Amino acid sequence: MRGNLAGAALGLGAMGAYATHDAVIKLLGASYSPLQTAFFVALLSLPVLAVVAARRPQVSLVPRHPGWVGLRTLCMTLNVLSAMTAFALLPLTQVYAILFTMPLLITLLSVPMLGERIGPHRLAAVLLGLMGVLIVLRPGQAQLGVGHLCAIVTALCGALSAVIARRLGGSERTLVLVIWPVLLNLGICALALPFVYQPMPGADLGLAGLVALFGLIGAVLNVRAYRAAEAAVVAPMQYSQILWATLYGWLLFSELPDRATLLGITVIMGSGLYILWREARAPAAHRPVLQAEAQGEGLPSPSIGGFRRLLRR
């Protein structure tokens, strides 16, 4: 019991760190291209990865499964860049509403990619959650733009990368799964940087450093949470991010969610929680969402450094 309480508390702390990470990304997005922000955040994350890699000189960075690793690397890179664009263009609560569909998408993708079978209960929860997205987006009533498309791409790419990681299981080296997305992200952003670069004063570079720092803090707390408690206890804590998003939106950006957004978020969260509950009752081999959450793959906040996977070793 104490372990579960400690795990839940650590999970709440991790989600607070990730929400702060996302709010700072939004602050930077008001002045800089997402490509520039992603470049400097990834660059500032590299020293930690370099230290870890230096401690494991015997680990080869050549993928054992180049096709799957390549697809996952592309998905994770798109996940980061599209998330940063979405946070820059949309209210935080709207972005989270769409990103909270990741457990639903993982459930759907696990059927063709993992051979999972989902019953009518989980299928109904997925359909209900997708209806919640329509409530948030209000197609035909509200104007949809690039930010909404980027949030959808973020959720899809995040879910696909989580399912690929689950498919690979323990057959691929952790360092390979972490390093390659960072290198691709840096390469793409470095090529684009001359076209989008705006001079960054020291204070804004400090904010980019804060993004990397809160990503690391969130990763540490998240790993400790899953070591202290059952996944079914910790995983629902991710939905506390909506409270942080509302608070940061109000304090920093003068944003408050409207009734339709709140209703849609409630529907999406309810369907996600139901899926987590159903998986908690299933055999351990049939828990794609809980497995993804435990690895940090199913979380809505992008992880540029991939710290969670390294910390689990």
PDB file of C-alpha atoms in Angstrom:
ATOM      1  CA  MET A   1       0.000   0.000   0.000  1.00  0.00           C
ATOM      2  CA  ARG A   2       2.773   2.447   0.944  1.00  0.00           C
ATOM      3  CA  GLY A   3       4.607   1.541  -2.241  1.00  0.00           C
ATOM      4  CA  ASN A   4       1.567   2.376  -4.339  1.00  0.00           C
ATOM      5  CA  LEU A   5       1.083   5.697  -2.542  1.00  0.00           C
ATOM      6  CA  ALA A   6       4.745   6.571  -3.033  1.00  0.00           C
ATOM      7  CA  GLY A   7       4.545   5.540  -6.678  1.00  0.00           C
ATOM      8  CA  ALA A   8       1.450   7.662  -7.237  1.00  0.00           C
ATOM      9  CA  ALA A   9       3.131  10.660  -5.581  1.00  0.00           C
ATOM     10  CA  LEU A  10       6.272  10.208  -7.680  1.00  0.00           C
ATOM     11  CA  GLY A  11       4.101   9.848 -10.768  1.00  0.00           C
ATOM     12  CA  LEU A  12       2.333  13.115  -9.980  1.00  0.00           C
ATOM     13  CA  GLY A  13       5.716  14.803  -9.565  1.00  0.00           C
ATOM     14  CA  ALA A  14       6.884  13.419 -12.905  1.00  0.00           C
ATOM     15  CA  MET A  15       3.784  14.727 -14.656  1.00  0.00           C
ATOM     16  CA  GLY A  16       4.295  18.146 -13.080  1.00  0.00           C
ATOM     17  CA  ALA A  17       7.861  18.186 -14.418  1.00  0.00           C
ATOM     18  CA  TYR A  18       6.719  17.150 -17.898  1.00  0.00           C
ATOM     19  CA  ALA A  19       3.971  19.777 -17.921  1.00  0.00           C
ATOM     20  CA  THR A  20       6.548  22.428 -16.946  1.00  0.00           C
ATOM     21  CA  HIS A  21       8.766  21.099 -19.750  1.00  0.00           C
ATOM     22  CA  ASP A  22       5.874  21.622 -22.212  1.00  0.00           C
ATOM     23  CA  ALA A  23       4.960  25.077 -20.882  1.00  0.00           C
ATOM     24  CA  VAL A  24       8.541  26.280 -21.370  1.00  0.00           C
ATOM     25  CA  ILE A  25       8.469  24.877 -24.922  1.00  0.00           C
ATOM     26  CA  LYS A  26       5.361  26.978 -25.525  1.00  0.00           C
ATOM     27  CA  LEU A  27       7.089  30.057 -24.116  1.00  0.00           C
ATOM     28  CA  LEU A  28       9.990  29.591 -26.530  1.00  0.00           C
ATOM     29  CA  GLY A  29       7.580  28.868 -29.367  1.00  0.00           C
ATOM     30  CA  ALA A  30       6.290  32.427 -29.217  1.00  0.00           C
ATOM     31  CA  SER A  31       9.660  33.735 -30.463  1.00  0.00           C
ATOM     32  CA  TYR A  32      11.486  30.890 -32.184  1.00  0.00           C
ATOM     33  CA  SER A  33      10.879  28.217 -34.783  1.00  0.00           C
ATOM     34  CA  PRO A  34      10.205  24.763 -33.306  1.00  0.00           C
ATOM     35  CA  LEU A  35      13.197  23.552 -35.324  1.00  0.00           C
ATOM     36  CA  GLN A  36      15.482  25.998 -33.535  1.00  0.00           C
ATOM     37  CA  THR A  37      14.038  25.159 -30.125  1.00  0.00           C
ATOM     38  CA  ALA A  38      14.364  21.419 -30.769  1.00  0.00           C
ATOM     39  CA  PHE A  39      17.962  21.856 -31.919  1.00  0.00           C
ATOM     40  CA  PHE A  40      19.128  23.655 -28.798  1.00  0.00           C
ATOM     41  CA  VAL A  41      17.175  21.437 -26.402  1.00  0.00           C
ATOM     42  CA  ALA A  42      18.626  18.316 -28.033  1.00  0.00           C
ATOM     43  CA  LEU A  43      22.091  19.884 -28.058  1.00  0.00           C
ATOM     44  CA  LEU A  44      21.854  20.647 -24.349  1.00  0.00           C
ATOM     45  CA  SER A  45      20.684  17.060 -23.722  1.00  0.00           C
ATOM     46  CA  LEU A  46      23.718  15.570 -25.467  1.00  0.00           C
ATOM     47  CA  PRO A  47      26.190  15.827 -22.546  1.00  0.00           C
ATOM     48  CA  VAL A  48      24.105  13.413 -20.473  1.00  0.00           C
ATOM     49  CA  LEU A  49      23.885  10.965 -23.360  1.00  0.00           C
ATOM     50  CA  ALA A  50      27.597  11.346 -24.056  1.00  0.00           C
ATOM     51  CA  VAL A  51      28.438  10.460 -20.457  1.00  0.00           C
ATOM     52  CA  VAL A  52      26.214   7.382 -20.596  1.00  0.00           C
ATOM     53  CA  ALA A  53      27.643   6.292 -23.956  1.00  0.00           C
ATOM     54  CA  ALA A  54      31.206   6.789 -22.702  1.00  0.00           C
ATOM     55  CA  ARG A  55      30.483   4.452 -19.795  1.00  0.00           C
ATOM     56  CA  ARG A  56      29.418   1.748 -22.255  1.00  0.00           C
ATOM     57  CA  PRO A  57      32.122   1.809 -24.944  1.00  0.00           C
ATOM     58  CA  GLN A  58      31.541  -1.868 -25.694  1.00  0.00           C
ATOM     59  CA  VAL A  59      27.927  -1.257 -26.816  1.00  0.00           C
ATOM     60  CA  SER A  60      27.592  -1.137 -30.594  1.00  0.00           C
ATOM     61  CA  LEU A  61      25.339   1.570 -32.058  1.00  0.00           C
ATOM     62  CA  VAL A  62      24.558  -0.559 -35.114  1.00  0.00           C
ATOM     63  CA  PRO A  63      20.884  -1.633 -34.863  1.00  0.00           C
ATOM     64  CA  ARG A  64      20.073  -5.317 -34.767  1.00  0.00           C
ATOM     65  CA  HIS A  65      16.745  -4.514 -36.431  1.00  0.00           C
ATOM     66  CA  PRO A  66      17.557  -1.573 -38.747  1.00  0.00           C
ATOM     67  CA  GLY A  67      14.117  -1.420 -40.369  1.00  0.00           C
ATOM     68  CA  TRP A  68      12.143  -1.179 -37.122  1.00  0.00           C
ATOM     69  CA  VAL A  69      14.734   1.049 -35.452  1.00  0.00           C
ATOM     70  CA  GLY A  70      14.725   3.345 -38.493  1.00  0.00           C
ATOM     71  CA  LEU A  71      10.923   3.604 -38.483  1.00  0.00           C
ATOM     72  CA  ARG A  72      10.855   4.254 -34.743  1.00  0.00           C
ATOM     73  CA  THR A  73      13.622   6.861 -35.074  1.00  0.00           C
ATOM     74  CA  LEU A  74      11.620   8.694 -37.737  1.00  0.00           C
ATOM     75  CA  CYS A  75       8.461   8.506 -35.618  1.00  0.00           C
ATOM     76  CA  MET A  76      10.189   9.876 -32.535  1.00  0.00           C
ATOM     77  CA  THR A  77      11.752  12.729 -34.494  1.00  0.00           C
ATOM     78  CA  LEU A  78       8.376  13.667 -36.005  1.00  0.00           C
ATOM     79  CA  ASN A  79       6.837  13.307 -32.547  1.00  0.00           C
ATOM     80  CA  VAL A  80       9.207  15.884 -31.055  1.00  0.00           C
ATOM     81  CA  LEU A  81       9.015  18.414 -33.895  1.00  0.00           C
ATOM     82  CA  SER A  82       5.247  18.201 -34.308  1.00  0.00           C
ATOM     83  CA  ALA A  83       4.705  18.417 -30.539  1.00  0.00           C
ATOM     84  CA  MET A  84       6.798  21.576 -30.311  1.00  0.00           C
ATOM     85  CA  THR A  85       4.822  23.096 -33.177  1.00  0.00           C
ATOM     86  CA  ALA A  86       1.501  22.152 -31.591  1.00  0.00           C
ATOM     87  CA  PHE A  87       2.491  23.602 -28.207  1.00  0.00           C
ATOM     88  CA  ALA A  88       3.560  26.825 -29.909  1.00  0.00           C
ATOM     89  CA  LEU A  89       0.300  27.253 -31.836  1.00  0.00           C
ATOM     90  CA  LEU A  90      -2.461  25.855 -29.608  1.00  0.00           C
ATOM     91  CA  PRO A  91      -3.593  26.251 -26.002  1.00  0.00           C
ATOM     92  CA  LEU A  92      -1.915  23.695 -23.772  1.00  0.00           C
ATOM     93  CA  THR A  93      -5.208  22.038 -22.816  1.00  0.00           C
ATOM     94  CA  GLN A  94      -6.163  21.471 -26.458  1.00  0.00           C
ATOM     95  CA  VAL A  95      -2.818  19.847 -27.203  1.00  0.00           C
ATOM     96  CA  TYR A  96      -3.103  17.562 -24.193  1.00  0.00           C
ATOM     97  CA  ALA A  97      -6.651  16.615 -25.141  1.00  0.00           C
ATOM     98  CA  ILE A  98      -5.351  15.234 -28.434  1.00  0.00           C
ATOM     99  CA  LEU A  99      -2.179  13.702 -26.964  1.00  0.00           C
ATOM    100  CA  PHE A 100      -4.244  11.868 -24.356  1.00  0.00           C
ATOM    101  CA  THR A 101      -5.492   9.674 -27.214  1.00  0.00           C
ATOM    102  CA  MET A 102      -2.138   7.876 -27.304  1.00  0.00           C
ATOM    103  CA  PRO A 103      -3.356   4.966 -25.120  1.00  0.00           C
ATOM    104  CA  LEU A 104      -6.322   4.570 -27.470  1.00  0.00           C
ATOM    105  CA  LEU A 105      -4.062   4.554 -30.530  1.00  0.00           C
ATOM    106  CA  ILE A 106      -1.644   2.112 -28.889  1.00  0.00           C
ATOM    107  CA  THR A 107      -4.584  -0.205 -28.265  1.00  0.00           C
ATOM    108  CA  LEU A 108      -5.615  -0.053 -31.937  1.00  0.00           C
ATOM    109  CA  LEU A 109      -2.082  -0.420 -33.327  1.00  0.00           C
ATOM    110  CA  SER A 110      -1.353  -3.379 -31.081  1.00  0.00           C
ATOM    111  CA  VAL A 111      -3.824  -5.464 -33.095  1.00  0.00           C
ATOM    112  CA  PRO A 112      -1.969  -5.519 -36.456  1.00  0.00           C
ATOM    113  CA  MET A 113       1.546  -5.007 -35.051  1.00  0.00           C
ATOM    114  CA  LEU A 114       1.548  -7.135 -31.898  1.00  0.00           C
ATOM    115  CA  GLY A 115      -1.177  -9.638 -32.721  1.00  0.00           C
ATOM    116  CA  GLU A 116      -3.265  -8.424 -29.785  1.00  0.00           C
ATOM    117  CA  ARG A 117      -7.000  -9.074 -29.651  1.00  0.00           C
ATOM    118  CA  ILE A 118      -9.166  -6.336 -28.197  1.00  0.00           C
ATOM    119  CA  GLY A 119     -12.624  -7.179 -27.009  1.00  0.00           C
ATOM    120  CA  PRO A 120     -15.798  -5.147 -27.399  1.00  0.00           C
ATOM    121  CA  HIS A 121     -15.229  -3.279 -24.131  1.00  0.00           C
ATOM    122  CA  ARG A 122     -11.853  -1.831 -25.088  1.00  0.00           C
ATOM    123  CA  LEU A 123     -13.012  -1.218 -28.662  1.00  0.00           C
ATOM    124  CA  ALA A 124     -15.993   0.755 -27.355  1.00  0.00           C
ATOM    125  CA  ALA A 125     -13.648   2.753 -25.104  1.00  0.00           C
ATOM    126  CA  VAL A 126     -11.435   3.589 -28.093  1.00  0.00           C
ATOM    127  CA  LEU A 127     -14.418   4.744 -30.183  1.00  0.00           C
ATOM    128  CA  LEU A 128     -15.706   6.822 -27.271  1.00  0.00           C
ATOM    129  CA  GLY A 129     -12.302   8.443 -26.843  1.00  0.00           C
ATOM    130  CA  LEU A 130     -12.136   9.318 -30.536  1.00  0.00           C
ATOM    131  CA  MET A 131     -15.562  10.905 -30.197  1.00  0.00           C
ATOM    132  CA  GLY A 132     -14.067  12.987 -27.400  1.00  0.00           C
ATOM    133  CA  VAL A 133     -11.457  14.261 -29.869  1.00  0.00           C
ATOM    134  CA  LEU A 134     -14.231  15.351 -32.217  1.00  0.00           C
ATOM    135  CA  ILE A 135     -15.857  17.216 -29.327  1.00  0.00           C
ATOM    136  CA  VAL A 136     -12.585  19.085 -28.720  1.00  0.00           C
ATOM    137  CA  LEU A 137     -11.897  19.819 -32.390  1.00  0.00           C
ATOM    138  CA  ARG A 138     -15.523  20.632 -33.354  1.00  0.00           C
ATOM    139  CA  PRO A 139     -14.970  20.195 -37.104  1.00  0.00           C
ATOM    140  CA  GLY A 140     -17.252  22.512 -39.038  1.00  0.00           C
ATOM    141  CA  GLN A 141     -17.694  24.843 -36.068  1.00  0.00           C
ATOM    142  CA  ALA A 142     -14.147  25.734 -35.033  1.00  0.00           C
ATOM    143  CA  GLN A 143     -11.323  26.553 -37.425  1.00  0.00           C
ATOM    144  CA  LEU A 144      -8.758  23.780 -37.581  1.00  0.00           C
ATOM    145  CA  GLY A 145      -5.169  24.616 -38.436  1.00  0.00           C
ATOM    146  CA  VAL A 146      -1.576  23.445 -38.533  1.00  0.00           C
ATOM    147  CA  GLY A 147      -1.429  23.178 -34.750  1.00  0.00           C
ATOM    148  CA  HIS A 148      -4.263  20.645 -34.639  1.00  0.00           C
ATOM    149  CA  LEU A 149      -2.683  18.602 -37.427  1.00  0.00           C
ATOM    150  CA  CYS A 150       0.666  18.615 -35.589  1.00  0.00           C
ATOM    151  CA  ALA A 151      -0.979  17.469 -32.347  1.00  0.00           C
ATOM    152  CA  ILE A 152      -2.611  14.564 -34.205  1.00  0.00           C
ATOM    153  CA  VAL A 153       0.713  13.653 -35.843  1.00  0.00           C
ATOM    154  CA  THR A 154       2.366  13.782 -32.415  1.00  0.00           C
ATOM    155  CA  ALA A 155      -0.151  11.340 -30.953  1.00  0.00           C
ATOM    156  CA  LEU A 156       0.067   8.980 -33.942  1.00  0.00           C
ATOM    157  CA  CYS A 157       3.864   8.976 -34.046  1.00  0.00           C
ATOM    158  CA  GLY A 158       4.126   8.589 -30.280  1.00  0.00           C
ATOM    159  CA  ALA A 159       1.752   5.619 -30.304  1.00  0.00           C
ATOM    160  CA  LEU A 160       3.525   3.982 -33.249  1.00  0.00           C
ATOM    161  CA  SER A 161       6.962   4.378 -31.639  1.00  0.00           C
ATOM    162  CA  ALA A 162       5.596   2.851 -28.422  1.00  0.00           C
ATOM    163  CA  VAL A 163       4.191  -0.177 -30.244  1.00  0.00           C
ATOM    164  CA  ILE A 164       7.444  -0.658 -32.189  1.00  0.00           C
ATOM    165  CA  ALA A 165       9.395  -0.550 -28.923  1.00  0.00           C
ATOM    166  CA  ARG A 166       7.003  -3.148 -27.500  1.00  0.00           C
ATOM    167  CA  ARG A 167       7.452  -5.308 -30.607  1.00  0.00           C
ATOM    168  CA  LEU A 168      11.232  -5.131 -30.300  1.00  0.00           C
ATOM    169  CA  GLY A 169      11.014  -6.060 -26.629  1.00  0.00           C
ATOM    170  CA  GLY A 170      14.465  -6.532 -25.163  1.00  0.00           C
ATOM    171  CA  SER A 171      16.062  -7.623 -28.438  1.00  0.00           C
ATOM    172  CA  GLU A 172      17.441  -4.163 -29.264  1.00  0.00           C
ATOM    173  CA  ARG A 173      20.051  -2.250 -27.278  1.00  0.00           C
ATOM    174  CA  THR A 174      18.635   0.617 -25.204  1.00  0.00           C
ATOM    175  CA  LEU A 175      21.421   2.965 -26.253  1.00  0.00           C
ATOM    176  CA  VAL A 176      20.576   2.352 -29.920  1.00  0.00           C
ATOM    177  CA  LEU A 177      16.919   3.212 -29.330  1.00  0.00           C
ATOM    178  CA  VAL A 178      17.909   6.410 -27.528  1.00  0.00           C
ATOM    179  CA  ILE A 179      20.846   7.728 -29.545  1.00  0.00           C
ATOM    180  CA  TRP A 180      19.521   7.431 -33.092  1.00  0.00           C
ATOM    181  CA  PRO A 181      16.406   9.623 -32.600  1.00  0.00           C
ATOM    182  CA  VAL A 182      18.579  12.307 -30.979  1.00  0.00           C
ATOM    183  CA  LEU A 183      21.083  12.212 -33.834  1.00  0.00           C
ATOM    184  CA  LEU A 184      18.361  12.368 -36.498  1.00  0.00           C
ATOM    185  CA  ASN A 185      16.643  15.204 -34.674  1.00  0.00           C
ATOM    186  CA  LEU A 186      19.909  17.133 -34.423  1.00  0.00           C
ATOM    187  CA  GLY A 187      20.731  16.481 -38.070  1.00  0.00           C
ATOM    188  CA  ILE A 188      17.361  17.675 -39.396  1.00  0.00           C
ATOM    189  CA  CYS A 189      17.296  20.730 -37.146  1.00  0.00           C
ATOM    190  CA  ALA A 190      20.924  21.611 -37.967  1.00  0.00           C
ATOM    191  CA  LEU A 191      20.138  21.557 -41.685  1.00  0.00           C
ATOM    192  CA  ALA A 192      17.101  23.787 -41.159  1.00  0.00           C
ATOM    193  CA  LEU A 193      18.752  26.110 -38.632  1.00  0.00           C
ATOM    194  CA  PRO A 194      20.307  28.573 -41.155  1.00  0.00           C
ATOM    195  CA  PHE A 195      16.839  29.233 -42.584  1.00  0.00           C
ATOM    196  CA  VAL A 196      14.971  29.719 -39.289  1.00  0.00           C
ATOM    197  CA  TYR A 197      17.611  30.949 -36.848  1.00  0.00           C
ATOM    198  CA  GLN A 198      16.876  33.919 -34.632  1.00  0.00           C
ATOM    199  CA  PRO A 199      19.555  35.146 -32.176  1.00  0.00           C
ATOM    200  CA  MET A 200      18.866  33.760 -28.704  1.00  0.00           C
ATOM    201  CA  PRO A 201      19.876  35.801 -25.666  1.00  0.00           C
ATOM    202  CA  GLY A 202      21.293  33.992 -22.671  1.00  0.00           C
ATOM    203  CA  ALA A 203      17.936  33.969 -20.880  1.00  0.00           C
ATOM    204  CA  ASP A 204      16.266  32.084 -23.732  1.00  0.00           C
ATOM    205  CA  LEU A 205      19.148  29.614 -23.950  1.00  0.00           C
ATOM    206  CA  GLY A 206      18.567  29.118 -20.254  1.00  0.00           C
ATOM    207  CA  LEU A 207      14.924  28.305 -20.985  1.00  0.00           C
ATOM    208  CA  ALA A 208      16.048  25.713 -23.534  1.00  0.00           C
ATOM    209  CA  GLY A 209      18.260  24.259 -20.820  1.00  0.00           C
ATOM    210  CA  LEU A 210      15.248  24.158 -18.499  1.00  0.00           C
ATOM    211  CA  VAL A 211      13.354  22.071 -21.043  1.00  0.00           C
ATOM    212  CA  ALA A 212      16.177  19.519 -21.029  1.00  0.00           C
ATOM    213  CA  LEU A 213      16.429  19.689 -17.215  1.00  0.00           C
ATOM    214  CA  PHE A 214      12.712  19.158 -16.585  1.00  0.00           C
ATOM    215  CA  GLY A 215      12.738  16.337 -19.125  1.00  0.00           C
ATOM    216  CA  LEU A 216      15.458  14.663 -17.061  1.00  0.00           C
ATOM    217  CA  ILE A 217      13.679  15.346 -13.745  1.00  0.00           C
ATOM    218  CA  GLY A 218      10.448  13.936 -15.136  1.00  0.00           C
ATOM    219  CA  ALA A 219      12.278  10.852 -16.412  1.00  0.00           C
ATOM    220  CA  VAL A 220      13.928  10.191 -13.040  1.00  0.00           C
ATOM    221  CA  LEU A 221      10.661  10.570 -11.133  1.00  0.00           C
ATOM    222  CA  ASN A 222       8.781   8.466 -13.680  1.00  0.00           C
ATOM    223  CA  VAL A 223      11.243   5.598 -13.436  1.00  0.00           C
ATOM    224  CA  ARG A 224      11.198   5.685  -9.647  1.00  0.00           C
ATOM    225  CA  ALA A 225       7.397   5.741  -9.669  1.00  0.00           C
ATOM    226  CA  TYR A 226       7.197   2.524 -11.690  1.00  0.00           C
ATOM    227  CA  ARG A 227       9.809   0.904  -9.494  1.00  0.00           C
ATOM    228  CA  ALA A 228       7.810   1.787  -6.378  1.00  0.00           C
ATOM    229  CA  ALA A 229       4.298   0.894  -7.495  1.00  0.00           C
ATOM    230  CA  GLU A 230       2.219  -1.122  -9.921  1.00  0.00           C
ATOM    231  CA  ALA A 231       1.847   0.249 -13.433  1.00  0.00           C
ATOM    232  CA  ALA A 232      -1.931   0.349 -13.047  1.00  0.00           C
ATOM    233  CA  VAL A 233      -1.481   2.780 -10.141  1.00  0.00           C
ATOM    234  CA  VAL A 234       1.121   5.051 -11.740  1.00  0.00           C
ATOM    235  CA  ALA A 235      -0.179   5.229 -15.320  1.00  0.00           C
ATOM    236  CA  PRO A 236      -3.377   7.202 -14.553  1.00  0.00           C
ATOM    237  CA  MET A 237      -1.246   9.949 -12.986  1.00  0.00           C
ATOM    238  CA  GLN A 238      -0.464  11.203 -16.500  1.00  0.00           C
ATOM    239  CA  TYR A 239      -3.908  12.773 -16.653  1.00  0.00           C
ATOM    240  CA  SER A 240      -2.918  15.176 -13.884  1.00  0.00           C
ATOM    241  CA  GLN A 241      -1.044  17.051 -16.603  1.00  0.00           C
ATOM    242  CA  ILE A 242      -4.316  18.646 -17.640  1.00  0.00           C
ATOM    243  CA  LEU A 243      -4.445  20.438 -14.270  1.00  0.00           C
ATOM    244  CA  TRP A 244      -0.934  21.773 -14.790  1.00  0.00           C
ATOM    245  CA  ALA A 245      -1.809  22.742 -18.360  1.00  0.00           C
ATOM    246  CA  THR A 246      -4.830  24.695 -17.147  1.00  0.00           C
ATOM    247  CA  LEU A 247      -2.771  26.439 -14.467  1.00  0.00           C
ATOM    248  CA  TYR A 248       0.134  27.310 -16.781  1.00  0.00           C
ATOM    249  CA  GLY A 249      -2.262  28.316 -19.540  1.00  0.00           C
ATOM    250  CA  TRP A 250      -3.990  30.748 -17.211  1.00  0.00           C
ATOM    251  CA  LEU A 251      -0.860  32.155 -15.529  1.00  0.00           C
ATOM    252  CA  LEU A 252       1.492  32.383 -18.515  1.00  0.00           C
ATOM    253  CA  PHE A 253      -0.672  32.608 -21.631  1.00  0.00           C
ATOM    254  CA  SER A 254      -4.073  33.930 -20.487  1.00  0.00           C
ATOM    255  CA  GLU A 255      -5.707  30.716 -21.745  1.00  0.00           C
ATOM    256  CA  LEU A 256      -8.714  29.009 -20.238  1.00  0.00           C
ATOM    257  CA  PRO A 257     -10.358  25.909 -21.742  1.00  0.00           C
ATOM    258  CA  ASP A 258     -13.922  26.316 -22.962  1.00  0.00           C
ATOM    259  CA  ARG A 259     -16.771  23.927 -22.111  1.00  0.00           C
ATOM    260  CA  ALA A 260     -16.414  21.838 -25.264  1.00  0.00           C
ATOM    261  CA  THR A 261     -12.703  21.289 -24.600  1.00  0.00           C
ATOM    262  CA  LEU A 262     -13.375  20.294 -20.995  1.00  0.00           C
ATOM    263  CA  LEU A 263     -16.134  17.895 -22.059  1.00  0.00           C
ATOM    264  CA  GLY A 264     -13.937  16.330 -24.736  1.00  0.00           C
ATOM    265  CA  ILE A 265     -11.021  15.959 -22.312  1.00  0.00           C
ATOM    266  CA  THR A 266     -13.334  14.260 -19.783  1.00  0.00           C
ATOM    267  CA  VAL A 267     -14.527  11.769 -22.402  1.00  0.00           C
ATOM    268  CA  ILE A 268     -10.970  11.029 -23.607  1.00  0.00           C
ATOM    269  CA  MET A 269      -9.643  10.627 -20.074  1.00  0.00           C
ATOM    270  CA  GLY A 270     -12.548   8.368 -19.123  1.00  0.00           C
ATOM    271  CA  SER A 271     -11.944   6.068 -22.079  1.00  0.00           C
ATOM    272  CA  GLY A 272      -8.190   5.991 -21.412  1.00  0.00           C
ATOM    273  CA  LEU A 273      -8.702   5.139 -17.744  1.00  0.00           C
ATOM    274  CA  TYR A 274     -11.111   2.364 -18.690  1.00  0.00           C
ATOM    275  CA  ILE A 275      -8.532   0.836 -21.037  1.00  0.00           C
ATOM    276  CA  LEU A 276      -5.901   0.982 -18.278  1.00  0.00           C
ATOM    277  CA  TRP A 277      -8.350  -0.698 -15.885  1.00  0.00           C
ATOM    278  CA  ARG A 278      -9.153  -3.455 -18.387  1.00  0.00           C
ATOM    279  CA  GLU A 279      -5.462  -4.073 -19.073  1.00  0.00           C
ATOM    280  CA  ALA A 280      -4.697  -4.265 -15.352  1.00  0.00           C
ATOM    281  CA  ARG A 281      -7.055  -7.269 -15.191  1.00  0.00           C
ATOM    282  CA  ALA A 282      -5.520  -8.953 -18.245  1.00  0.00           C
ATOM    283  CA  PRO A 283      -2.504 -11.336 -18.284  1.00  0.00           C
ATOM    284  CA  ALA A 284       0.868  -9.576 -18.230  1.00  0.00           C
ATOM    285  CA  ALA A 285       1.549 -10.487 -21.861  1.00  0.00           C
ATOM    286  CA  HIS A 286      -1.528  -8.557 -23.035  1.00  0.00           C
ATOM    287  CA  ARG A 287      -0.961  -5.071 -21.627  1.00  0.00           C
ATOM    288  CA  PRO A 288       0.412  -2.962 -24.486  1.00  0.00           C
ATOM    289  CA  VAL A 289      -0.625   0.379 -22.997  1.00  0.00           C
ATOM    290  CA  LEU A 290       0.598  -0.347 -19.477  1.00  0.00           C
ATOM    291  CA  GLN A 291       3.870  -1.715 -20.871  1.00  0.00           C
ATOM    292  CA  ALA A 292       4.319   1.441 -22.956  1.00  0.00           C
ATOM    293  CA  GLU A 293       3.545   3.652 -19.971  1.00  0.00           C
ATOM    294  CA  ALA A 294       6.009   1.797 -17.775  1.00  0.00           C
ATOM    295  CA  GLN A 295       8.747   2.408 -20.358  1.00  0.00           C
ATOM    296  CA  GLY A 296       7.746   6.072 -20.652  1.00  0.00           C
ATOM    297  CA  GLU A 297       6.802   5.485 -24.296  1.00  0.00           C
ATOM    298  CA  GLY A 298       3.097   6.203 -23.887  1.00  0.00           C
ATOM    299  CA  LEU A 299       3.421   9.581 -22.196  1.00  0.00           C
ATOM    300  CA  PRO A 300       2.087  12.640 -24.024  1.00  0.00           C
ATOM    301  CA  SER A 301       5.155  14.833 -23.425  1.00  0.00           C
ATOM    302  CA  PRO A 302       7.938  14.422 -25.982  1.00  0.00           C
ATOM    303  CA  SER A 303      11.239  13.114 -24.645  1.00  0.00           C
ATOM    304  CA  ILE A 304      14.095  14.493 -26.726  1.00  0.00           C
ATOM    305  CA  GLY A 305      16.865  12.858 -24.767  1.00  0.00           C
ATOM    306  CA  GLY A 306      15.189   9.495 -24.277  1.00  0.00           C
ATOM    307  CA  PHE A 307      16.310   9.638 -20.649  1.00  0.00           C
ATOM    308  CA  ARG A 308      13.668   7.258 -19.366  1.00  0.00           C
ATOM    309  CA  ARG A 309      14.967   4.220 -21.242  1.00  0.00           C
ATOM    310  CA  LEU A 310      18.527   4.817 -20.087  1.00  0.00           C
ATOM    311  CA  LEU A 311      17.477   5.292 -16.489  1.00  0.00           C
ATOM    312  CA  ARG A 312      15.580   2.031 -16.420  1.00  0.00           C
ATOM    313  CA  ARG A 313      18.840   0.123 -16.896  1.00  0.00           C
TER     314      ARG A 313
END
